[in-house]
Short mmCIF file of C-alpha atoms and ligand atoms in Angstrom, two decimals:
data_model
loop_
_atom_site.label_atom_id
_atom_site.label_comp_id
_atom_site.label_asym_id
_atom_site.label_seq_id
_atom_site.Cartn_x
_atom_site.Cartn_y
_atom_site.Cartn_z
CA MET J 19 -21.62 50.93 14.85
CA THR J 20 -20.20 48.87 17.69
CA HIS J 21 -21.97 46.09 19.50
CA GLY J 22 -21.57 45.56 23.19
CA PHE J 23 -22.68 41.95 23.22
CA ALA J 24 -22.66 40.82 26.85
CA LEU J 25 -20.05 38.30 27.95
CA PRO J 26 -21.43 34.78 28.51
CA THR J 27 -19.75 34.66 31.93
CA THR J 28 -16.66 35.93 33.67
CA ALA J 29 -13.38 34.08 33.96
CA PRO J 30 -10.96 34.12 36.91
CA ASP J 31 -8.41 36.97 36.55
CA ARG J 32 -5.69 34.48 35.79
CA ILE J 33 -5.69 30.79 35.02
CA GLY J 34 -3.00 28.13 34.87
CA GLY J 35 -2.29 24.43 34.96
CA LEU J 36 -3.15 21.82 37.57
CA VAL J 37 -0.63 19.17 38.64
CA ALA J 38 -1.62 16.49 41.15
CA GLY J 39 -4.56 18.68 42.16
CA LYS J 40 -2.47 21.81 42.82
CA ALA J 41 -1.70 24.91 40.76
CA SER J 42 1.19 24.20 38.38
CA SER J 43 4.43 26.10 38.78
CA GLY J 44 3.94 27.96 35.48
CA GLY J 45 7.20 29.70 34.77
CA GLY J 46 6.33 30.85 31.26
CA VAL J 47 5.01 34.07 29.75
CA ASP J 48 1.55 35.57 30.24
CA LEU J 49 -0.84 34.91 27.36
CA PRO J 50 -4.05 36.91 26.82
CA VAL J 51 -7.32 35.06 26.26
CA PHE J 52 -10.03 36.79 24.18
CA TYR J 53 -13.80 36.58 23.74
CA PRO J 54 -14.22 36.22 19.97
CA GLY J 55 -17.73 37.70 20.28
CA THR J 56 -16.40 41.19 21.06
CA GLY J 57 -12.62 40.91 20.79
CA ALA J 58 -12.32 41.78 24.50
CA GLN J 59 -9.57 40.25 26.59
CA VAL J 60 -11.19 38.12 29.31
CA THR J 61 -8.29 36.73 31.29
CA VAL J 62 -4.58 35.95 31.35
CA LEU J 63 -3.17 32.48 31.00
CA THR J 64 0.09 31.61 32.73
CA GLU J 65 2.15 29.49 30.40
CA ASP J 66 3.66 26.30 31.78
CA GLY J 67 7.31 26.21 30.81
CA PRO J 68 9.43 23.07 30.40
CA GLU J 69 9.95 22.63 34.18
CA ALA J 70 6.24 22.78 34.93
CA VAL J 71 5.59 20.31 32.11
CA ALA J 72 8.23 17.97 33.55
CA GLU J 73 6.49 18.22 36.95
CA ALA J 74 3.15 17.33 35.35
CA VAL J 75 4.61 14.31 33.55
CA GLY J 76 6.33 13.31 36.81
CA ALA J 77 3.01 13.46 38.68
CA ALA J 78 1.29 11.36 36.00
CA ARG J 79 4.22 8.92 36.03
CA ARG J 80 4.06 8.46 39.82
CA ALA J 81 0.29 8.03 39.69
CA PHE J 82 0.76 5.36 37.05
CA ASP J 83 3.74 3.53 38.56
CA ALA J 84 2.62 3.55 42.19
CA GLY J 85 -0.95 4.86 42.40
CA PRO J 86 -4.22 2.95 42.55
CA TRP J 87 -5.71 3.93 39.17
CA PRO J 88 -4.09 1.39 36.80
CA ARG J 89 -4.66 -1.34 39.39
CA LEU J 90 -8.37 -0.73 39.98
CA GLY J 91 -10.64 -3.38 38.56
CA THR J 92 -12.72 -2.31 35.60
CA GLU J 93 -15.91 -2.14 37.67
CA ALA J 94 -14.39 0.30 40.14
CA ARG J 95 -12.88 2.34 37.31
CA ALA J 96 -16.20 2.41 35.45
CA ALA J 97 -17.93 3.68 38.61
CA VAL J 98 -15.48 6.60 38.84
CA LEU J 99 -16.00 7.38 35.15
CA ARG J 100 -19.76 7.52 35.75
CA THR J 101 -19.17 10.01 38.55
CA CYS J 102 -17.08 12.08 36.09
CA GLN J 103 -20.04 11.98 33.68
CA GLN J 104 -22.42 13.21 36.38
CA VAL J 105 -20.08 15.97 37.56
CA ILE J 106 -19.91 17.36 34.01
CA LEU J 107 -23.69 17.20 33.64
CA ASP J 108 -24.15 18.94 37.01
CA ASN J 109 -21.92 21.78 35.79
CA ALA J 110 -23.14 21.88 32.20
CA ASP J 111 -24.29 25.48 32.15
CA ALA J 112 -21.11 26.87 33.73
CA LEU J 113 -18.89 24.79 31.43
CA ALA J 114 -20.84 25.83 28.33
CA ARG J 115 -20.54 29.52 29.27
CA LEU J 116 -16.78 29.24 29.85
CA GLU J 117 -16.42 27.42 26.53
CA CYS J 118 -18.43 30.16 24.83
CA LEU J 119 -16.25 32.83 26.44
CA ASN J 120 -13.10 31.74 24.59
CA THR J 121 -14.47 30.01 21.48
CA GLY J 122 -17.43 32.19 20.47
CA LEU J 123 -19.37 29.02 19.62
CA VAL J 124 -23.14 29.32 19.96
CA LEU J 125 -24.02 28.85 23.65
CA ARG J 126 -27.14 26.77 22.94
CA GLU J 127 -25.06 24.30 20.88
CA LEU J 128 -22.39 24.14 23.56
CA ARG J 129 -24.92 23.37 26.26
CA ASP J 130 -27.06 20.94 24.26
CA ARG J 131 -24.37 19.14 22.31
CA HIS J 132 -20.74 19.75 23.24
CA VAL J 133 -20.98 19.53 27.04
CA ARG J 134 -23.49 16.68 26.90
CA ARG J 135 -21.11 14.86 24.57
CA ALA J 136 -18.25 15.51 26.98
CA ALA J 137 -20.26 13.87 29.77
CA TYR J 138 -21.38 11.03 27.50
CA ASN J 139 -17.77 10.25 26.56
CA PHE J 140 -17.15 9.19 30.17
CA GLY J 141 -20.37 7.17 30.33
CA PHE J 142 -19.59 5.50 27.03
CA PHE J 143 -16.16 4.32 28.12
CA ALA J 144 -17.50 3.24 31.52
CA ASP J 145 -19.85 0.86 29.67
CA PHE J 146 -17.24 -0.12 27.09
CA ILE J 147 -14.56 -1.33 29.50
CA LEU J 148 -17.02 -3.64 31.24
CA GLN J 149 -17.40 -5.54 27.96
CA GLN J 150 -13.66 -6.02 27.37
CA ALA J 151 -12.11 -9.46 27.48
CA GLY J 152 -8.62 -10.76 26.89
CA ALA J 153 -7.89 -13.89 24.81
CA ARG J 154 -6.96 -17.48 25.68
CA TYR J 155 -5.39 -19.93 23.23
CA ASP J 156 -5.13 -23.61 24.10
CA GLN J 157 -2.28 -24.96 22.02
CA ALA J 158 -2.23 -28.53 20.73
CA ASP J 159 1.06 -29.39 22.47
CA GLY J 160 -0.25 -28.65 25.97
CA TYR J 161 0.65 -24.99 26.21
CA LEU J 162 -1.78 -22.27 27.23
CA THR J 163 -1.28 -18.75 25.88
CA THR J 164 -3.22 -15.80 27.25
CA VAL J 165 -3.33 -12.21 26.02
CA SER J 166 -4.13 -9.43 28.46
CA LEU J 167 -4.46 -5.76 27.63
CA GLU J 168 -2.65 -3.64 30.21
CA PRO J 169 -2.72 0.13 30.68
CA ALA J 170 -0.07 1.73 28.46
CA GLY J 171 1.19 4.38 30.90
CA VAL J 172 1.25 8.17 30.74
CA ALA J 173 -0.81 9.70 27.92
CA ALA J 174 -0.05 13.18 26.55
CA LEU J 175 -3.31 14.58 25.18
CA ILE J 176 -3.19 17.67 22.97
CA ALA J 177 -6.52 19.30 22.13
CA PRO J 178 -7.46 21.98 19.57
CA TRP J 179 -9.52 25.15 19.86
CA ASN J 180 -12.49 24.36 17.64
CA ALA J 181 -14.44 22.13 20.10
CA PRO J 182 -12.19 22.08 23.16
CA VAL J 183 -14.27 20.32 25.81
CA ALA J 184 -15.93 17.81 23.48
CA LEU J 185 -12.64 16.76 21.88
CA ALA J 186 -10.45 16.85 25.00
CA SER J 187 -12.98 14.84 27.03
CA MET J 188 -12.94 12.07 24.42
CA LYS J 189 -9.20 11.73 24.85
CA VAL J 190 -9.29 11.96 28.65
CA ALA J 191 -12.18 9.51 29.03
CA ALA J 192 -10.57 6.95 26.72
CA ALA J 193 -7.11 7.20 28.27
CA LEU J 194 -8.47 6.96 31.83
CA ALA J 195 -10.88 4.13 31.02
CA PHE J 196 -8.04 1.81 30.06
CA GLY J 197 -6.12 2.63 33.26
CA ASN J 198 -3.70 5.30 32.01
CA THR J 199 -2.78 8.58 33.65
CA CYS J 200 -2.76 11.82 31.63
CA VAL J 201 -1.29 15.21 30.99
CA LEU J 202 -3.70 17.32 28.97
CA LYS J 203 -2.71 20.42 26.98
CA PRO J 204 -5.50 22.55 25.53
CA SER J 205 -4.97 25.20 22.91
CA GLU J 206 -3.64 28.41 24.43
CA GLN J 207 -6.63 30.20 22.83
CA THR J 208 -9.26 28.07 24.56
CA PRO J 209 -8.15 26.98 28.04
CA LEU J 210 -11.17 28.08 30.10
CA ALA J 211 -13.77 25.30 30.15
CA ILE J 212 -11.11 22.60 30.05
CA ALA J 213 -9.43 24.12 33.13
CA ARG J 214 -12.72 24.03 35.02
CA MET J 215 -13.49 20.50 33.84
CA VAL J 216 -10.07 19.26 35.00
CA GLU J 217 -10.57 20.99 38.36
CA LEU J 218 -13.92 19.23 38.79
CA LEU J 219 -12.64 15.83 37.70
CA SER J 220 -9.55 16.09 39.91
CA GLU J 221 -11.86 16.04 42.91
CA VAL J 222 -13.18 12.67 41.76
CA LEU J 223 -9.97 11.01 40.49
CA PRO J 224 -6.96 9.85 42.53
CA GLU J 225 -4.10 12.35 42.80
CA GLY J 226 -1.94 12.79 39.72
CA VAL J 227 -4.20 10.78 37.40
CA LEU J 228 -5.30 13.84 35.39
CA ASN J 229 -2.95 16.82 35.06
CA LEU J 230 -3.28 19.99 33.04
CA VAL J 231 -0.60 22.15 31.44
CA ASN J 232 -1.26 25.34 29.52
CA GLY J 233 0.62 27.39 26.99
CA ARG J 234 1.71 27.63 23.40
CA GLY J 235 2.08 24.48 21.38
CA THR J 236 5.65 25.31 20.45
CA VAL J 237 6.62 25.68 24.13
CA THR J 238 4.34 23.69 26.43
CA GLY J 239 3.13 21.19 23.84
CA ALA J 240 6.61 20.57 22.47
CA ALA J 241 8.05 19.96 25.98
CA LEU J 242 5.25 17.49 26.70
CA VAL J 243 5.69 15.49 23.51
CA ALA J 244 9.48 15.35 23.89
CA ASP J 245 9.34 13.90 27.44
CA SER J 246 10.59 10.32 27.28
CA ARG J 247 8.36 9.35 30.24
CA VAL J 248 5.29 9.76 28.01
CA ASP J 249 3.96 6.46 26.63
CA ARG J 250 1.21 7.68 24.27
CA VAL J 251 0.50 10.92 22.39
CA SER J 252 -2.99 11.70 21.16
CA PHE J 253 -3.34 14.85 19.07
CA THR J 254 -6.19 16.63 17.28
CA GLY J 255 -5.35 19.65 15.18
CA GLY J 256 -3.77 20.80 11.95
CA THR J 257 -1.85 18.48 9.62
CA GLU J 258 1.40 20.48 9.73
CA THR J 259 1.40 20.50 13.54
CA GLY J 260 0.65 16.78 13.46
CA ARG J 261 3.78 16.21 11.37
CA HIS J 262 5.92 18.10 13.94
CA ILE J 263 4.45 16.24 16.88
CA MET J 264 4.81 12.84 15.29
CA SER J 265 8.45 13.51 14.40
CA ALA J 266 9.19 14.60 17.97
CA ALA J 267 7.35 11.59 19.44
CA GLY J 268 9.18 9.35 16.98
CA ARG J 269 12.49 10.11 18.67
CA ASN J 270 11.16 8.35 21.79
CA LEU J 271 9.29 5.73 19.71
CA THR J 272 6.07 6.93 21.36
CA PRO J 273 2.93 5.71 19.57
CA CYS J 274 0.63 8.50 18.38
CA THR J 275 -2.91 9.02 17.20
CA MET J 276 -3.32 11.98 14.89
CA GLU J 277 -6.76 13.37 14.11
CA LEU J 278 -5.90 15.99 11.51
CA GLY J 279 -7.45 18.17 8.87
CA GLY J 280 -9.74 17.48 5.95
CA LYS J 281 -11.14 18.78 2.69
CA SER J 282 -14.04 16.42 2.63
CA ALA J 283 -16.26 15.91 -0.39
CA ASN J 284 -20.00 16.36 -0.08
CA ILE J 285 -21.29 14.57 -3.20
CA ILE J 286 -24.81 15.44 -4.27
CA PHE J 287 -26.46 13.40 -7.03
CA ALA J 288 -29.57 14.40 -8.96
CA SER J 289 -31.15 11.21 -7.54
CA ALA J 290 -30.97 12.61 -3.97
CA ASP J 291 -33.81 13.95 -1.86
CA LEU J 292 -32.64 17.45 -2.72
CA GLU J 293 -34.33 19.27 0.17
CA ARG J 294 -32.58 16.95 2.60
CA ALA J 295 -29.30 17.22 0.69
CA LEU J 296 -29.56 21.01 0.84
CA ASP J 297 -30.09 20.95 4.62
CA GLY J 298 -27.19 18.51 4.90
CA ALA J 299 -24.85 20.58 2.73
CA LEU J 300 -25.56 23.72 4.80
CA LEU J 301 -25.01 21.86 8.08
CA GLY J 302 -21.93 20.17 6.64
CA ILE J 303 -20.11 23.41 6.02
CA PHE J 304 -21.63 25.92 8.46
CA SER J 305 -22.02 23.89 11.70
CA ASN J 306 -19.70 24.83 14.56
CA ASN J 307 -19.13 28.24 12.93
CA GLY J 308 -17.60 26.31 10.02
CA GLN J 309 -14.62 25.30 12.14
CA GLN J 310 -14.64 21.53 12.03
CA CYS J 311 -12.30 18.90 10.68
CA LEU J 312 -15.21 16.91 9.27
CA ALA J 313 -16.72 19.80 7.31
CA GLY J 314 -18.13 18.93 3.90
CA SER J 315 -16.14 21.79 2.42
CA ARG J 316 -15.90 20.58 -1.22
CA ILE J 317 -19.47 20.44 -2.42
CA LEU J 318 -19.58 18.32 -5.60
CA VAL J 319 -22.95 18.60 -7.36
CA GLU J 320 -24.17 16.65 -10.42
CA ARG J 321 -24.08 18.98 -13.43
CA SER J 322 -27.80 18.59 -14.30
CA ILE J 323 -28.86 20.11 -10.94
CA PHE J 324 -25.81 22.29 -10.29
CA ASP J 325 -27.28 25.73 -11.01
CA ASP J 326 -30.55 25.08 -9.17
CA PHE J 327 -28.83 23.51 -6.18
CA VAL J 328 -26.23 26.26 -5.88
CA GLY J 329 -28.97 28.90 -6.21
CA ALA J 330 -30.99 27.34 -3.39
CA PHE J 331 -27.86 26.99 -1.24
CA VAL J 332 -26.92 30.65 -1.73
CA GLU J 333 -30.45 31.77 -0.90
CA ARG J 334 -30.46 29.76 2.35
CA ALA J 335 -26.89 30.76 3.27
CA GLY J 336 -27.91 34.41 2.97
CA ARG J 337 -30.64 33.85 5.56
CA ILE J 338 -28.41 32.20 8.18
CA VAL J 339 -28.42 34.28 11.36
CA VAL J 340 -24.89 35.37 12.25
CA GLY J 341 -24.47 37.12 15.57
CA ASP J 342 -24.31 37.06 19.36
CA PRO J 343 -23.35 33.51 20.45
CA MET J 344 -25.67 33.86 23.44
CA SER J 345 -28.81 34.62 21.47
CA ASP J 346 -31.21 31.71 20.99
CA THR J 347 -31.76 32.70 17.37
CA THR J 348 -28.07 32.81 16.37
CA GLU J 349 -26.96 30.08 13.99
CA ILE J 350 -23.32 31.10 13.45
CA GLY J 351 -21.16 32.98 15.94
CA PRO J 352 -17.77 34.62 15.44
CA LEU J 353 -14.65 32.80 14.28
CA ALA J 354 -12.14 31.81 16.92
CA SER J 355 -9.61 34.62 16.54
CA GLN J 356 -8.80 37.67 14.49
CA ALA J 357 -5.88 35.90 12.78
CA HIS J 358 -8.11 32.97 11.88
CA MET J 359 -10.84 35.27 10.53
CA GLU J 360 -8.29 37.06 8.34
CA ARG J 361 -6.95 33.75 7.07
CA VAL J 362 -10.44 32.48 6.20
CA LEU J 363 -11.32 35.70 4.37
CA SER J 364 -8.04 35.66 2.45
CA TYR J 365 -9.39 32.65 0.56
CA VAL J 366 -11.89 34.88 -1.28
CA GLY J 367 -9.01 36.56 -3.12
CA ILE J 368 -7.29 33.21 -3.59
CA ALA J 369 -10.48 31.75 -5.14
CA GLU J 370 -10.88 34.72 -7.51
CA ALA J 371 -7.20 34.71 -8.51
CA ASP J 372 -7.60 31.04 -9.50
CA GLY J 373 -10.66 31.84 -11.67
CA GLY J 374 -13.38 31.09 -9.13
CA THR J 375 -16.48 33.17 -8.44
CA LEU J 376 -17.74 34.43 -5.11
CA LEU J 377 -21.36 33.29 -4.75
CA THR J 378 -22.25 34.71 -1.34
CA GLY J 379 -20.66 36.16 1.79
CA GLY J 380 -16.92 36.68 1.70
CA ALA J 381 -16.75 39.61 4.11
CA ARG J 382 -16.46 40.47 7.75
CA ARG J 383 -19.73 41.44 9.44
CA ALA J 384 -18.41 44.77 10.68
CA ASP J 385 -21.97 45.77 11.61
CA LEU J 386 -21.68 43.28 14.49
CA GLY J 387 -18.84 45.17 16.13
CA GLU J 388 -15.32 44.15 17.02
CA GLY J 389 -15.98 40.40 17.18
CA TYR J 390 -14.72 38.09 14.42
CA TYR J 391 -18.00 37.64 12.54
CA VAL J 392 -17.96 36.46 8.91
CA SER J 393 -20.88 35.99 6.51
CA PRO J 394 -21.47 32.38 5.41
CA THR J 395 -19.39 32.16 2.26
CA ALA J 396 -19.44 30.03 -0.89
CA VAL J 397 -17.45 30.09 -4.11
CA THR J 398 -17.31 28.09 -7.30
CA ALA J 399 -13.92 26.80 -8.39
CA PRO J 400 -12.97 26.16 -12.01
CA SER J 401 -11.22 22.93 -11.09
CA ASN J 402 -10.50 20.54 -8.28
CA ASP J 403 -6.82 21.51 -8.51
CA THR J 404 -7.35 25.04 -7.23
CA ARG J 405 -6.32 26.06 -3.73
CA VAL J 406 -9.91 26.54 -2.50
CA ALA J 407 -10.63 22.96 -3.58
CA GLN J 408 -7.50 21.52 -1.98
CA GLU J 409 -6.63 23.48 1.17
CA GLU J 410 -8.41 23.25 4.48
CA ILE J 411 -9.93 26.70 5.16
CA PHE J 412 -11.59 25.69 8.45
CA GLY J 413 -14.29 28.34 8.34
CA PRO J 414 -17.81 28.94 7.01
CA PHE J 415 -16.52 28.70 3.44
CA GLY J 416 -17.81 26.15 0.92
CA THR J 417 -16.34 25.44 -2.51
CA PHE J 418 -18.70 24.20 -5.27
CA LEU J 419 -17.62 22.01 -8.19
CA PRO J 420 -19.81 20.24 -10.79
CA PHE J 421 -19.44 16.59 -11.93
CA TYR J 422 -21.11 14.54 -14.68
CA THR J 423 -20.78 10.89 -13.63
CA ALA J 424 -20.39 8.84 -10.45
CA ASP J 425 -16.92 7.81 -11.62
CA GLU J 426 -15.92 11.44 -11.96
CA ALA J 427 -17.40 12.30 -8.55
CA ALA J 428 -15.46 9.52 -6.81
CA ALA J 429 -12.24 10.45 -8.62
CA MET J 430 -12.63 14.13 -7.67
CA ALA J 431 -13.46 13.25 -4.07
CA ASN J 432 -10.30 11.15 -3.84
CA ALA J 433 -8.05 13.72 -5.55
CA THR J 434 -6.81 15.35 -2.34
CA GLU J 435 -4.06 14.71 0.19
CA PHE J 436 -6.79 14.33 2.84
CA GLY J 437 -9.30 11.55 3.47
CA LEU J 438 -11.18 12.23 6.68
CA VAL J 439 -14.89 11.92 5.80
CA ALA J 440 -17.13 12.00 2.74
CA TYR J 441 -20.85 12.64 2.39
CA VAL J 442 -22.97 11.03 -0.35
CA TRP J 443 -26.53 12.09 -1.18
CA SER J 444 -28.60 9.83 -3.47
CA ASP J 445 -31.71 7.67 -3.18
CA HIS J 446 -30.40 5.35 -5.94
CA LEU J 447 -28.77 2.43 -4.14
CA PRO J 448 -26.45 1.25 -6.97
CA THR J 449 -25.07 4.80 -7.26
CA VAL J 450 -24.49 4.97 -3.51
CA MET J 451 -22.78 1.58 -3.45
CA SER J 452 -20.56 2.24 -6.44
CA VAL J 453 -19.33 5.52 -4.96
CA THR J 454 -18.93 4.45 -1.32
CA ASP J 455 -16.89 1.43 -2.41
CA ARG J 456 -14.37 3.70 -4.08
CA LEU J 457 -14.13 6.61 -1.65
CA ARG J 458 -10.85 6.79 0.23
CA ALA J 459 -11.99 8.35 3.49
CA GLY J 460 -12.16 7.05 7.06
CA VAL J 461 -15.84 7.84 7.62
CA LEU J 462 -18.68 7.96 5.08
CA TRP J 463 -22.09 9.49 5.73
CA VAL J 464 -24.85 8.59 3.27
CA ASN J 465 -27.92 10.85 3.20
CA THR J 466 -27.05 12.32 6.55
CA PRO J 467 -24.85 15.05 7.92
CA MET J 468 -22.40 14.22 10.70
CA MET J 469 -23.56 11.28 12.80
CA ARG J 470 -20.92 9.98 15.21
CA GLU J 471 -21.08 6.43 16.58
CA LEU J 472 -18.54 6.13 19.39
CA ARG J 473 -18.24 2.34 19.07
CA ALA J 474 -17.00 2.78 15.49
CA PRO J 475 -13.54 4.07 14.53
CA PHE J 476 -13.23 7.75 13.62
CA GLY J 477 -10.22 9.06 11.75
CA GLY J 478 -8.78 9.59 8.33
CA TYR J 479 -6.74 8.31 5.44
CA GLY J 480 -3.63 10.13 4.20
CA ALA J 481 -2.95 13.59 5.60
CA SER J 482 -6.16 13.41 7.67
CA GLY J 483 -4.63 11.25 10.32
CA VAL J 484 -2.94 8.28 11.81
CA TRP J 485 -4.84 5.57 13.67
CA ARG J 486 -8.44 6.09 14.86
CA GLU J 487 -10.44 7.18 17.91
CA GLY J 488 -13.54 5.29 19.11
CA GLY J 489 -14.27 2.17 21.18
CA ARG J 490 -12.07 -0.67 19.91
CA ALA J 491 -9.45 1.63 18.37
CA CYS J 492 -8.98 3.39 21.73
CA ALA J 493 -8.75 0.04 23.52
CA ASP J 494 -5.89 -0.97 21.23
CA PHE J 495 -4.13 2.39 21.42
CA TYR J 496 -4.30 2.97 25.17
CA THR J 497 -3.20 -0.53 26.16
CA GLU J 498 -0.18 -2.77 25.77
CA ALA J 499 -0.94 -6.34 24.77
CA LYS J 500 0.82 -8.84 27.03
CA THR J 501 1.10 -12.41 25.80
CA THR J 502 1.85 -15.05 28.45
CA THR J 503 2.54 -18.72 27.64
CA ILE J 504 2.40 -21.47 30.30
CA PRO J 505 2.64 -25.26 29.83
CA LYS J 506 -0.48 -26.79 31.39
CA THR J 507 1.31 -30.15 31.75
CA PRO J 508 5.01 -29.39 31.34
CA PRO J 509 6.22 -31.34 28.28
CA PRO J 510 9.91 -32.37 28.14
CA LEU J 511 12.24 -29.67 26.77
CA ARG J 512 14.96 -30.18 24.15
CA PRO J 513 17.90 -31.26 26.36
CA LEU J 514 20.70 -28.92 25.24
CA GLY J 515 24.15 -29.81 26.68
CA ARG J 516 23.14 -33.11 28.26
CA ALA J 517 24.93 -35.30 25.75
P1 NDP N 617 -2.73 23.47 15.71
O1 NDP N 617 -2.84 22.19 15.04
O2 NDP N 617 -1.42 24.17 15.66
O3 NDP N 617 -3.13 23.33 17.28
C1 NDP N 617 -3.72 22.21 17.87
C2 NDP N 617 -3.06 21.95 19.22
O4 NDP N 617 -1.69 21.59 19.06
C3 NDP N 617 -3.06 23.17 20.13
O5 NDP N 617 -3.23 22.74 21.47
C4 NDP N 617 -1.68 23.73 19.90
O6 NDP N 617 -1.29 24.59 20.91
C5 NDP N 617 -0.87 22.44 19.85
N1 NDP N 617 0.45 22.55 19.22
C6 NDP N 617 0.85 23.40 18.24
N2 NDP N 617 2.16 23.17 17.93
C7 NDP N 617 2.59 22.17 18.72
C8 NDP N 617 3.84 21.48 18.89
N3 NDP N 617 4.92 21.77 18.14
N4 NDP N 617 3.93 20.50 19.81
C9 NDP N 617 2.86 20.17 20.56
N5 NDP N 617 1.66 20.79 20.48
C10 NDP N 617 1.51 21.76 19.57
O7 NDP N 617 -3.89 24.39 15.22
P2 NDP N 617 -3.84 25.84 14.62
O8 NDP N 617 -4.50 26.71 15.57
O9 NDP N 617 -2.50 26.25 14.17
O10 NDP N 617 -4.75 25.60 13.34
C11 NDP N 617 -4.16 25.45 12.08
C12 NDP N 617 -5.11 24.73 11.16
O11 NDP N 617 -5.24 23.39 11.63
C13 NDP N 617 -6.53 25.27 11.18
O12 NDP N 617 -6.68 26.40 10.40
C14 NDP N 617 -7.24 24.07 10.67
O13 NDP N 617 -7.09 24.00 9.29
C15 NDP N 617 -6.52 22.92 11.33
N6 NDP N 617 -7.17 22.44 12.56
C16 NDP N 617 -7.77 21.23 12.52
C17 NDP N 617 -8.43 20.75 13.63
C18 NDP N 617 -9.12 19.44 13.63
O14 NDP N 617 -10.12 19.27 14.32
N7 NDP N 617 -8.61 18.44 12.93
C19 NDP N 617 -8.50 21.52 14.87
C20 NDP N 617 -7.77 22.76 14.84
C21 NDP N 617 -7.13 23.18 13.71
P3 NDP N 617 -1.55 26.19 20.81
O15 NDP N 617 -2.82 26.41 20.08
O16 NDP N 617 -1.64 26.58 22.23
O17 NDP N 617 -0.36 26.75 20.11
#
């Protein structure tokens, strides 16, 4: 049976990049863009080859070196950022539909959360920069030293496909707020809403401040990162890709932020409010169609409650509504691409080969047609060393493991190359404190699923990333510190050569 789920919207016949407010010169191959909800091709993307990328970096460079943006006072810059926020809110429905058209994420979630977050990112940084101050040091010997934070330059921003507008807007808003100019490269799979957002923002921003290039990471992204006129690289995506990008940026000594993968532990103690922990565990692994870096994908459950908890989880997972991303009752839509769906499902065989057991799901929902729908899936693993306990699957696929003591839980949570987030569920404060003190992860959530605070740093230990995103961390990353020393009353200098 095939399903003809309607498309959320239509896309232009062809889309491409935007450089200084005009269509980019392209020059690369044509790339098809698909709706994951039906597998239908919805448009063609013109790839920006190395010359078009060089033009985009050139436009951003000119806008930085000679344009008004880095020289605007923070109040004027904050006012423009607030207009950006409003423009996104005014176009929320259209942006959410375009985002749905190439991600397959649930439309309601895109409208209520992703696009609102995209708008909020601009409002947040508008407020944040008004609170920034430099430093002044009065030295004992009559010297005055000041530290000012100056815009860093041209920022190359590389965004992934799992939450394109929400993640790209964070990078754009932060880079712009501190006076930088940008070249943004979305994933070739998910260019649609970002292209529209850049078009809208380009009408508000001075020419050349925000530029867009499109195409494959290995072509367009690689040319962008290798350009020596780029002063900062901010990347969100897979760990392997992060390694490539950082090596390439390293040749130009370009500072990078890397927000990479995870295999985050979701630790559930018998002392938890178990209904809440169950809701949290389901949200932790199945939100955003299971495609999120901060997924609680290793679910560690205290042995005494393991069987009951897993049973309740499986029962609830089986009732999750998988289907049309546009339906108000859908909880999980399709995965982002056919290749990704096949990769996620391949982990069922990998789990079983390593001695694990499939608890629920594990198959394509062929009854939903040609889209890339997968049943919410969970397995048990015989040990934390197995591939399903160590590798990022990036889909609606949870791996259960039991533990006996808090020490064992913390040790298991830390036994991974990653360290992005960790979730802890317990109403016993000493247990919470003893575990959170030992967890090696950038962000800990206690008795709550994902709760982002933009003023706080977000990012990971180890293979989960380099540096952080969020208020202060972005201020440090997107600026250069300039230290200036002046004698208030010039003291005599050591008289070299006067003898
Ligand atoms: P990638 O990490 O390869 O893609 C992320 C972005 O980087 C895309 O815009 C991509 O472009 C670009 N890119 C790829 N190669 C280069 C390069 N050499 N130079 C510059 N830019 C480049 O994601 P994948 O789609 O390959 O996903 C692989 C795995 O990564 C996933 O299965 C998941 O485990 C993880 N992942 C983690 C994310 C997170 O939020 N931390 C987000 C996405 C993926 P393009 O797509 O056009 O090739």
